[in-house]
Coordinates of C-alpha atoms in Angstrom, one line a residue:
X151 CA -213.6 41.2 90.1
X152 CA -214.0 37.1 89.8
X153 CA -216.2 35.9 93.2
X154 CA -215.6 32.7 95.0
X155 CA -218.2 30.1 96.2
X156 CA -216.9 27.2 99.1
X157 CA -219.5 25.0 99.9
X158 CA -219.1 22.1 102.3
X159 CA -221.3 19.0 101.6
X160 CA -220.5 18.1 105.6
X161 CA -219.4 14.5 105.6
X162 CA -219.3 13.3 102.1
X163 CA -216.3 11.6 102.0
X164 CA -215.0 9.2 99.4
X165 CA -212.8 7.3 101.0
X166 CA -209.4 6.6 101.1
X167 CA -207.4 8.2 103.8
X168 CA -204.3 6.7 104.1
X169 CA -204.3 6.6 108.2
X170 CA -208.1 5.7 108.3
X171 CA -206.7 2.6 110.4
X172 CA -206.1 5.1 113.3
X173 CA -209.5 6.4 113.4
X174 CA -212.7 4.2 115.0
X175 CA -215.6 3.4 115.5
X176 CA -216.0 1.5 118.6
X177 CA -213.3 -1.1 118.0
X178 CA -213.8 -0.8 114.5
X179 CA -211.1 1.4 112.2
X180 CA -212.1 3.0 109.6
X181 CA -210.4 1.5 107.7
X182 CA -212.6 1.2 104.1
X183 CA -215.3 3.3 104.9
X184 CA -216.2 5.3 102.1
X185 CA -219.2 7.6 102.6
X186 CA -220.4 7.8 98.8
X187 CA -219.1 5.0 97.6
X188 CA -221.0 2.8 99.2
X189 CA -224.3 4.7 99.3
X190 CA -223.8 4.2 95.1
X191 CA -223.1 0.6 96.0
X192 CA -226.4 0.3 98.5
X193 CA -228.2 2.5 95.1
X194 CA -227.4 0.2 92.7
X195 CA -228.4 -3.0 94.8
X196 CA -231.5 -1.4 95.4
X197 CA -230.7 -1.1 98.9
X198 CA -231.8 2.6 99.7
X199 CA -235.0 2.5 97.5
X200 CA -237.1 4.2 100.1
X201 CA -238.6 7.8 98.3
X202 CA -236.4 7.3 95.6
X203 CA -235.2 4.3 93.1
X204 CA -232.1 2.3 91.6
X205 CA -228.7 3.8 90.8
X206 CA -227.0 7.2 92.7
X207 CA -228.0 9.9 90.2
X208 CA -225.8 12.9 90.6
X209 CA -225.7 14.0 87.1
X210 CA -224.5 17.4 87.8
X211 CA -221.5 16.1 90.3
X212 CA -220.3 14.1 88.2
X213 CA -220.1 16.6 85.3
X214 CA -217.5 18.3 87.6
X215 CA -215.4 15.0 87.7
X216 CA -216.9 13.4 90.7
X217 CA -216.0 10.0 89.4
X218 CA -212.5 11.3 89.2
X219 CA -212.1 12.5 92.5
X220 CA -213.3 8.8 93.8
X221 CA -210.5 7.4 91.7
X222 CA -207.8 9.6 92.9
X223 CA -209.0 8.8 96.7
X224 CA -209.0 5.0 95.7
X225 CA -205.3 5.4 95.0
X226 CA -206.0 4.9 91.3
X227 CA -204.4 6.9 88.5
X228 CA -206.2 9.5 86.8
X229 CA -205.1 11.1 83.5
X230 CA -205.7 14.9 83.8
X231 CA -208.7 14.5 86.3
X232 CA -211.5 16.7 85.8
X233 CA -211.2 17.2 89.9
X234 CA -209.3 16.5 93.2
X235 CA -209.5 14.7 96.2
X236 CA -208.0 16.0 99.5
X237 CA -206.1 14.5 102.3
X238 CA -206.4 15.9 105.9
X239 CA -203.5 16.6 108.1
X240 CA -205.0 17.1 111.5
X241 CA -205.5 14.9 114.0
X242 CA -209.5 15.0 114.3
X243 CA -212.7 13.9 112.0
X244 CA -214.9 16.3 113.4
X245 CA -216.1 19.4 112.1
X246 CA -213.5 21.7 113.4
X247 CA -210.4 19.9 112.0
X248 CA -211.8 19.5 109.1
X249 CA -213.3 23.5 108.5
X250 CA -210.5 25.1 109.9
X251 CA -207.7 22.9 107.5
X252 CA -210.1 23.6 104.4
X253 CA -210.0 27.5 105.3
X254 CA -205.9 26.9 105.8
X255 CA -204.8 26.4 109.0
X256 CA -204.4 22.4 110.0
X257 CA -205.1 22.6 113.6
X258 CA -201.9 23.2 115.8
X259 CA -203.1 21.2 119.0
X260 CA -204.6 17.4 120.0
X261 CA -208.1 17.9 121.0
X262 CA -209.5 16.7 124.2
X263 CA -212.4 14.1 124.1
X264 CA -214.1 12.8 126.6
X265 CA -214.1 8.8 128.0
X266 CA -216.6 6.6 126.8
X267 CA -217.5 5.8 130.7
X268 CA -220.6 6.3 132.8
X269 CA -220.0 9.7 133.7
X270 CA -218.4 10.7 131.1
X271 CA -217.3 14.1 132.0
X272 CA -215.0 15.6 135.4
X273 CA -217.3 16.8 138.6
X274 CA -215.6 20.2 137.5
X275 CA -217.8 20.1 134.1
X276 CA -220.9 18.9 135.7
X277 CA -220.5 21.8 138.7
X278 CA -219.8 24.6 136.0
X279 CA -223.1 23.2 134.1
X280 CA -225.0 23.3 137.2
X281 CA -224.3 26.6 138.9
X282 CA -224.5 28.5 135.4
X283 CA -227.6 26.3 135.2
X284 CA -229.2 27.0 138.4
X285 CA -229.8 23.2 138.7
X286 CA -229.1 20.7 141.4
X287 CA -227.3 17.9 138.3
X288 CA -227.7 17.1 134.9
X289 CA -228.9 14.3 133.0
X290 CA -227.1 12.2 130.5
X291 CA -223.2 12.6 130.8
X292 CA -222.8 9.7 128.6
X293 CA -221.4 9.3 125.0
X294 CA -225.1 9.4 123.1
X295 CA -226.7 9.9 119.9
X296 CA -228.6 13.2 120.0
X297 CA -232.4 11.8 119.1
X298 CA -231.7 9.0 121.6
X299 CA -230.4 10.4 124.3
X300 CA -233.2 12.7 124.1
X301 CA -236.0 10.6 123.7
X302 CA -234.6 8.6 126.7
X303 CA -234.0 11.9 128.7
X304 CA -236.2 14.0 127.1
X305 CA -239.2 13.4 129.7
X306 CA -237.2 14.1 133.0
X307 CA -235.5 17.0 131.7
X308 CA -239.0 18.7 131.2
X309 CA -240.0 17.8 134.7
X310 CA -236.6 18.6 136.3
X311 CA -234.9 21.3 134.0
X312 CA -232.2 19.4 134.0
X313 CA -229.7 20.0 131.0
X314 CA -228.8 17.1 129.1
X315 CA -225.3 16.8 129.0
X316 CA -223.5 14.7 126.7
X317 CA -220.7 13.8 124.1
X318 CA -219.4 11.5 121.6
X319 CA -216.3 10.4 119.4
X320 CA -216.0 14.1 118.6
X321 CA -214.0 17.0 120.6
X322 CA -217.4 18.0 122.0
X323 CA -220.0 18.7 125.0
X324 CA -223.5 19.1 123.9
X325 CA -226.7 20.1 125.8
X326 CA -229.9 19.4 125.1
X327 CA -232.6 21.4 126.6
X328 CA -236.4 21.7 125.4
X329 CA -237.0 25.4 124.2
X330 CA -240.2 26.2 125.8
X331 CA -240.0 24.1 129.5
X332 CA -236.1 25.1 129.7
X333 CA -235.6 28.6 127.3
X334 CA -233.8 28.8 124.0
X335 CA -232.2 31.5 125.5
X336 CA -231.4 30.3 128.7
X337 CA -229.9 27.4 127.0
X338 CA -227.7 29.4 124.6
X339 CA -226.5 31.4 127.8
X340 CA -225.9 28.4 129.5
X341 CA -223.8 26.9 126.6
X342 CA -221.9 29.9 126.5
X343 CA -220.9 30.8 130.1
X344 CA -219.5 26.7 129.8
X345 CA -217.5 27.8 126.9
X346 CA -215.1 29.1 127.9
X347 CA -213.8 26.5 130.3
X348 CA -214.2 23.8 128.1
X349 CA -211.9 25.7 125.9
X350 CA -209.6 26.0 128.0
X351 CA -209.4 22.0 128.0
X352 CA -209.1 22.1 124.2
X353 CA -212.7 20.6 123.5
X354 CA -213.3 21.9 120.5
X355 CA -217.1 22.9 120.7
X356 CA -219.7 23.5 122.9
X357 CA -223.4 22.9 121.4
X358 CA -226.4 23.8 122.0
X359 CA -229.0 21.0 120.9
X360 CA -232.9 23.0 121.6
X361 CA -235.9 20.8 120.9
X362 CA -239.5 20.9 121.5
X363 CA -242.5 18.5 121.7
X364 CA -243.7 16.0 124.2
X365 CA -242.9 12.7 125.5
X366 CA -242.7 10.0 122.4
X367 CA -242.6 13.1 119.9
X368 CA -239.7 15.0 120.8
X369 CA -237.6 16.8 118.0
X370 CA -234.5 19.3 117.2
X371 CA -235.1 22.1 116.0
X372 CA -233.0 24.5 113.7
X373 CA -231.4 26.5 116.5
X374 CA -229.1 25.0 117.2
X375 CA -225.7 26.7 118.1
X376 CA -221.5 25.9 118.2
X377 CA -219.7 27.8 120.4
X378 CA -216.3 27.0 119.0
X379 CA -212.8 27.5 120.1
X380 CA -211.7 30.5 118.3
X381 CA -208.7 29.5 115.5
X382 CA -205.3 31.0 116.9
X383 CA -203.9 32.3 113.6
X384 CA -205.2 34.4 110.7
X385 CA -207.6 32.1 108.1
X386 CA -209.1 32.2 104.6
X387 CA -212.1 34.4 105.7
X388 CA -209.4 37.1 107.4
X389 CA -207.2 36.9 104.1
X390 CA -210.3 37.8 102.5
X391 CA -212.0 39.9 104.7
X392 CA -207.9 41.7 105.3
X393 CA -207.9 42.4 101.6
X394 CA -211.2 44.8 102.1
X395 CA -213.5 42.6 100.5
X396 CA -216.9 41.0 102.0
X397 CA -217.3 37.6 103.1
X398 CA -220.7 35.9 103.4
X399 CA -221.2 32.7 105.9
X400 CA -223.6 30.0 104.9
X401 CA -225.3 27.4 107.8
X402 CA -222.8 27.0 110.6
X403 CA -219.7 27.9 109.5
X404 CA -219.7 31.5 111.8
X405 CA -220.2 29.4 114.8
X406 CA -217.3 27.0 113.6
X407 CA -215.1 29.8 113.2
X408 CA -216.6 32.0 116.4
X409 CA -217.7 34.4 113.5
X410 CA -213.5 35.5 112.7
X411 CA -213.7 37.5 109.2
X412 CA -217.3 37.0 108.1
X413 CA -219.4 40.3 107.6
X414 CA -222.7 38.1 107.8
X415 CA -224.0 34.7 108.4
X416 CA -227.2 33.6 107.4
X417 CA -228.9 30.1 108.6
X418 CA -231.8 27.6 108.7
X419 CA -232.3 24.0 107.7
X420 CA -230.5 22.7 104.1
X421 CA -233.4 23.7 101.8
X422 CA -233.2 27.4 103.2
X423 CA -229.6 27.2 103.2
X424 CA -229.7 26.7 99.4
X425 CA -232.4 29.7 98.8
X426 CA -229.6 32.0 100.8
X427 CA -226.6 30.4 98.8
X428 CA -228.7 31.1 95.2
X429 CA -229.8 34.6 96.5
X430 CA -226.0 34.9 97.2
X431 CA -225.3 33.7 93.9
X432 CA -227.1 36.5 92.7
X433 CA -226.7 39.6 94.7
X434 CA -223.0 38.5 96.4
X435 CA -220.6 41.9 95.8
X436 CA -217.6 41.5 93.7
X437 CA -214.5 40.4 94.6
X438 CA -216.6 38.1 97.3
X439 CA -216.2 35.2 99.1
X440 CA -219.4 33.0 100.6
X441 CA -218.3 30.1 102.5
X442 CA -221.9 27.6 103.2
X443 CA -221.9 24.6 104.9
X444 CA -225.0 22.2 104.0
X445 CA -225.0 19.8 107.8
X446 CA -228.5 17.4 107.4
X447 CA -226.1 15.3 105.5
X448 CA -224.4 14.6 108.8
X449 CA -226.8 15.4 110.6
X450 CA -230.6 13.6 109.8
X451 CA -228.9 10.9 107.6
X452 CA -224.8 9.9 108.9
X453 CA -225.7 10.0 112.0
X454 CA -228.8 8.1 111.6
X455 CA -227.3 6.0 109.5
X456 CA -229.8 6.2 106.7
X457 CA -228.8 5.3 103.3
X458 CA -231.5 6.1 101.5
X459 CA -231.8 9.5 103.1
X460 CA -228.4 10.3 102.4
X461 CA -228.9 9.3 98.8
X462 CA -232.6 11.1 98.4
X463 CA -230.3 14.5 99.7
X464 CA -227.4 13.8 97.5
X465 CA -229.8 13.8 94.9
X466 CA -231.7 16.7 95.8
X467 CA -228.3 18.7 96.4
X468 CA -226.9 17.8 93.0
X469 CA -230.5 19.1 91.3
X470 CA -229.7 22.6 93.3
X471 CA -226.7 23.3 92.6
X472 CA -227.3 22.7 89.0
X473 CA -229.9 25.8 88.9
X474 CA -227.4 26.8 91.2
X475 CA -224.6 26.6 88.3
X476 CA -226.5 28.1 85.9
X477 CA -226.7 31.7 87.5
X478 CA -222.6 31.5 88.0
X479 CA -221.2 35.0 86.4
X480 CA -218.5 34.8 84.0
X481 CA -215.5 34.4 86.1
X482 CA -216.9 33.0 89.6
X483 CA -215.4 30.1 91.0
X484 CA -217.1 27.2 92.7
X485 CA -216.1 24.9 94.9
X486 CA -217.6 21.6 96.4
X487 CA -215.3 19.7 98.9
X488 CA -216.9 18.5 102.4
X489 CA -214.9 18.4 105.7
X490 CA -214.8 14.4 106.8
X491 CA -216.9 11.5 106.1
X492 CA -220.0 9.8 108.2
X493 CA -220.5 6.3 106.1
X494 CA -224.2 5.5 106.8
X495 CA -223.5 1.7 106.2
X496 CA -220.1 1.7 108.7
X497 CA -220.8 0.5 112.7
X498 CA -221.5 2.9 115.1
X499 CA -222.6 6.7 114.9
X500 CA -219.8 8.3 114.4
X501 CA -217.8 10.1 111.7
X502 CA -215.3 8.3 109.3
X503 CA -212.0 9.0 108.8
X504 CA -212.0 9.6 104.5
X505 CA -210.6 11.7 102.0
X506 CA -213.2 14.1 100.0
X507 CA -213.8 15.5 97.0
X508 CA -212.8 19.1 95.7
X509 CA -215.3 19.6 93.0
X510 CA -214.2 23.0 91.2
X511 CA -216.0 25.1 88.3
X512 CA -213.8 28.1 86.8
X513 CA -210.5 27.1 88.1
X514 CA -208.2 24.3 87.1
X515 CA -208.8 21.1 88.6
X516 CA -206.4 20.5 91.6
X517 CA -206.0 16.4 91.5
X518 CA -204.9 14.8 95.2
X519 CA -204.0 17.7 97.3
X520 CA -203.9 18.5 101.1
X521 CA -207.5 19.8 102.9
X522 CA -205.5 23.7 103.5
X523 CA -204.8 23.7 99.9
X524 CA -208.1 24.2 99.3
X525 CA -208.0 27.7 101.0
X526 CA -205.0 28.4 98.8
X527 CA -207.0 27.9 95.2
X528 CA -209.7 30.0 96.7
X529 CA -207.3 32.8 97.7
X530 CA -205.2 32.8 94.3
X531 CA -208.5 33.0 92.5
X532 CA -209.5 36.0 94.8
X533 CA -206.4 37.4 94.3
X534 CA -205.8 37.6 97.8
X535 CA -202.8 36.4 100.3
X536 CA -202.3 34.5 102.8
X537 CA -201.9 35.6 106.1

């Protein structure tokens, strides 16, 4: 039985989304961002030469008809493109719109976000934080940058245990909490007796953000958690999972989809991400689907807003997946698409409204399509039905 292979490159976008003047950053649309396009322009200017040199080089992306997918986001005509580009319907460019419309179902609601004012959240939010906390406030409650907001907080929070509390352009409330002074544990209840309230409001997830260290050295660790609105209808891991066959979860995609129609998850930073997603390569039962998402793209280099980064993982990731290729059974299908974009050389921190690629090997290239229709060619390759 053929076995399929979804992997999200989180927040490589290519550009091109046709109501990217909507979306902002600050007061700035989005209007022409264009994640990788404009790392390979930074590349080839020799603008993002630190730990690596000159132009992008993504040999094995491009031999599944990257450059195509660019040019079918820019607009431009392709003669029988080696790939597609997608389009997303829902109103968001955050993780959740974009994951759930990938595994088929465009999300049916407007998401609340949060002001960007000084508080940022309701004295409802900050009471729930408090009495699950045990805590007298919180710190933060600001739209923040993670690693700043904790290297300004970080301090007080150890001598307080105070939660950091705080939010940004995305459908989201995080909290930050160091994992030996405040508990991984207690943080991860804390984050999920909040939950469900938040839900309630339609913010999309709730996140815990551990760290450890001391003052001036602070740092995130890999434990982090999403507790995620649940989706209200049936998905591409339940049409799976329905049709009696096992579905494997990559990084963070459980939490995204509060673990609906995966039989097991496994984590940790990108590089053991990639050791899981080969082993799965290997060992993954027939008839499979294994649905990874790969997040330091967003997460170390967007966000930061470091080009070169971005284009040393780009580069590492395409060297990966080429072993990764390589151990591909007869019949397996692989697909490479990412859920929004995060353009390292756009204003602000936040994500970018873009189109993004859908990179396939042993399937028929799908040219521009919709974000849920990349559920669908994973489910007729599987041989499975909608829901």
């Amino acid at each position: 039985m053929p076995r399929a292979f979804l992997v999200v490159m989180d927040s490589v976008g290519i550009g091109g989304a046709p109501d990217a003047h909507a979306y902002f950053n600050g007061d700035v649309p989005d209007t022409g961002a264009n994640t990788l396009g404009h790392i390979m322009d930074a590349c080839a200017a020799g603008h993002a030469d630190e730990g690596r040199r000159g132009a992008l080089r993504v040999p094995n992306l491009m031999d599944l008809g990257l450059s195509d997918a660019m040019a079918l986001a820019a607009g431009e005509t392709v003669a029988a493109p080696r790939a597609g580009a997608a389009t997303e319907t829902s109103q968001g460019k955050d993780t959740p719109s974009g994951h759930w419309e990938l595994a088929g179902l465009p999300v049916p609601w407007d998401w609340h976000y949060f002001p960007k004012a000084d508080p940022a959240f309701p004295d409802t939010v900050v009471q729930a934080v408090c009495e699950a906390a045990g805590v007298a406030g919180i710190l933060g409650n600001c739209h923040a940058s993670g690693t700043e907001i904790i290297a300004r907080h970080g301090d007080a929070h150890v001598q307080s245990g105070q939660p950091i509390c705080y939010t940004s352009a995305d459908s989201v409330f995080q909290i930050a909490a160091h994992e030996e002074a405040f508990g991984l544990e207690r943080l991860l209840d804390l984050c999920a007796a909040v939950a469900p309230m938040l839900h309630e409001m339609r913010v999309g997830r709730v996140i815990a953000r551990p760290f450890v260290g001391t003052e001036g050295a602070f740092e995130r660790t890999t434990n982090r958690r999403d507790f995620a609105i649940m989706p209200p209808a049936p998905i591409l891991t339940n049409w799976v999972q329905d049709a009696g066959r096992a579905v494997y979860g990559v990084g963070k995609v459980g939490d995204i989809f509060s673990m609906q129609g995966f039989d097991e998850v496994r984590k940790g930073d990108d590089r053991a991400l990639m050791g899981h997603l080969a082993d799965l390569v290997e060992e993954a039962a027939e008839g499979s689907l294994t649905f990874a998402n790969f997040v330091e793209f967003d997460s170390l280099y967007g966000h930061r807003r470091d080009v070169a980064g971005y284009a040393r993982h780009l580069e590492w990731f395409d060297a990966e997946i080429g072993r990764l290729r390589a151990g591909l059974r007869p019949g397996d299908l692989l697909v490479l698409t990412a859920d929004h974009g995060n353009d390292p050389t756009w204003v602000g921190t936040d994500h970018t409204r873009e189109r993004v690629p859908v990179l396939v090997e042993g399937a028929a290239a799908p040219g521009l399509i919709g974000f849920a229709d990349v559920a669908h060619v994973v489910a007729r390759h599987l041989g499975v039905s909608p829901k």
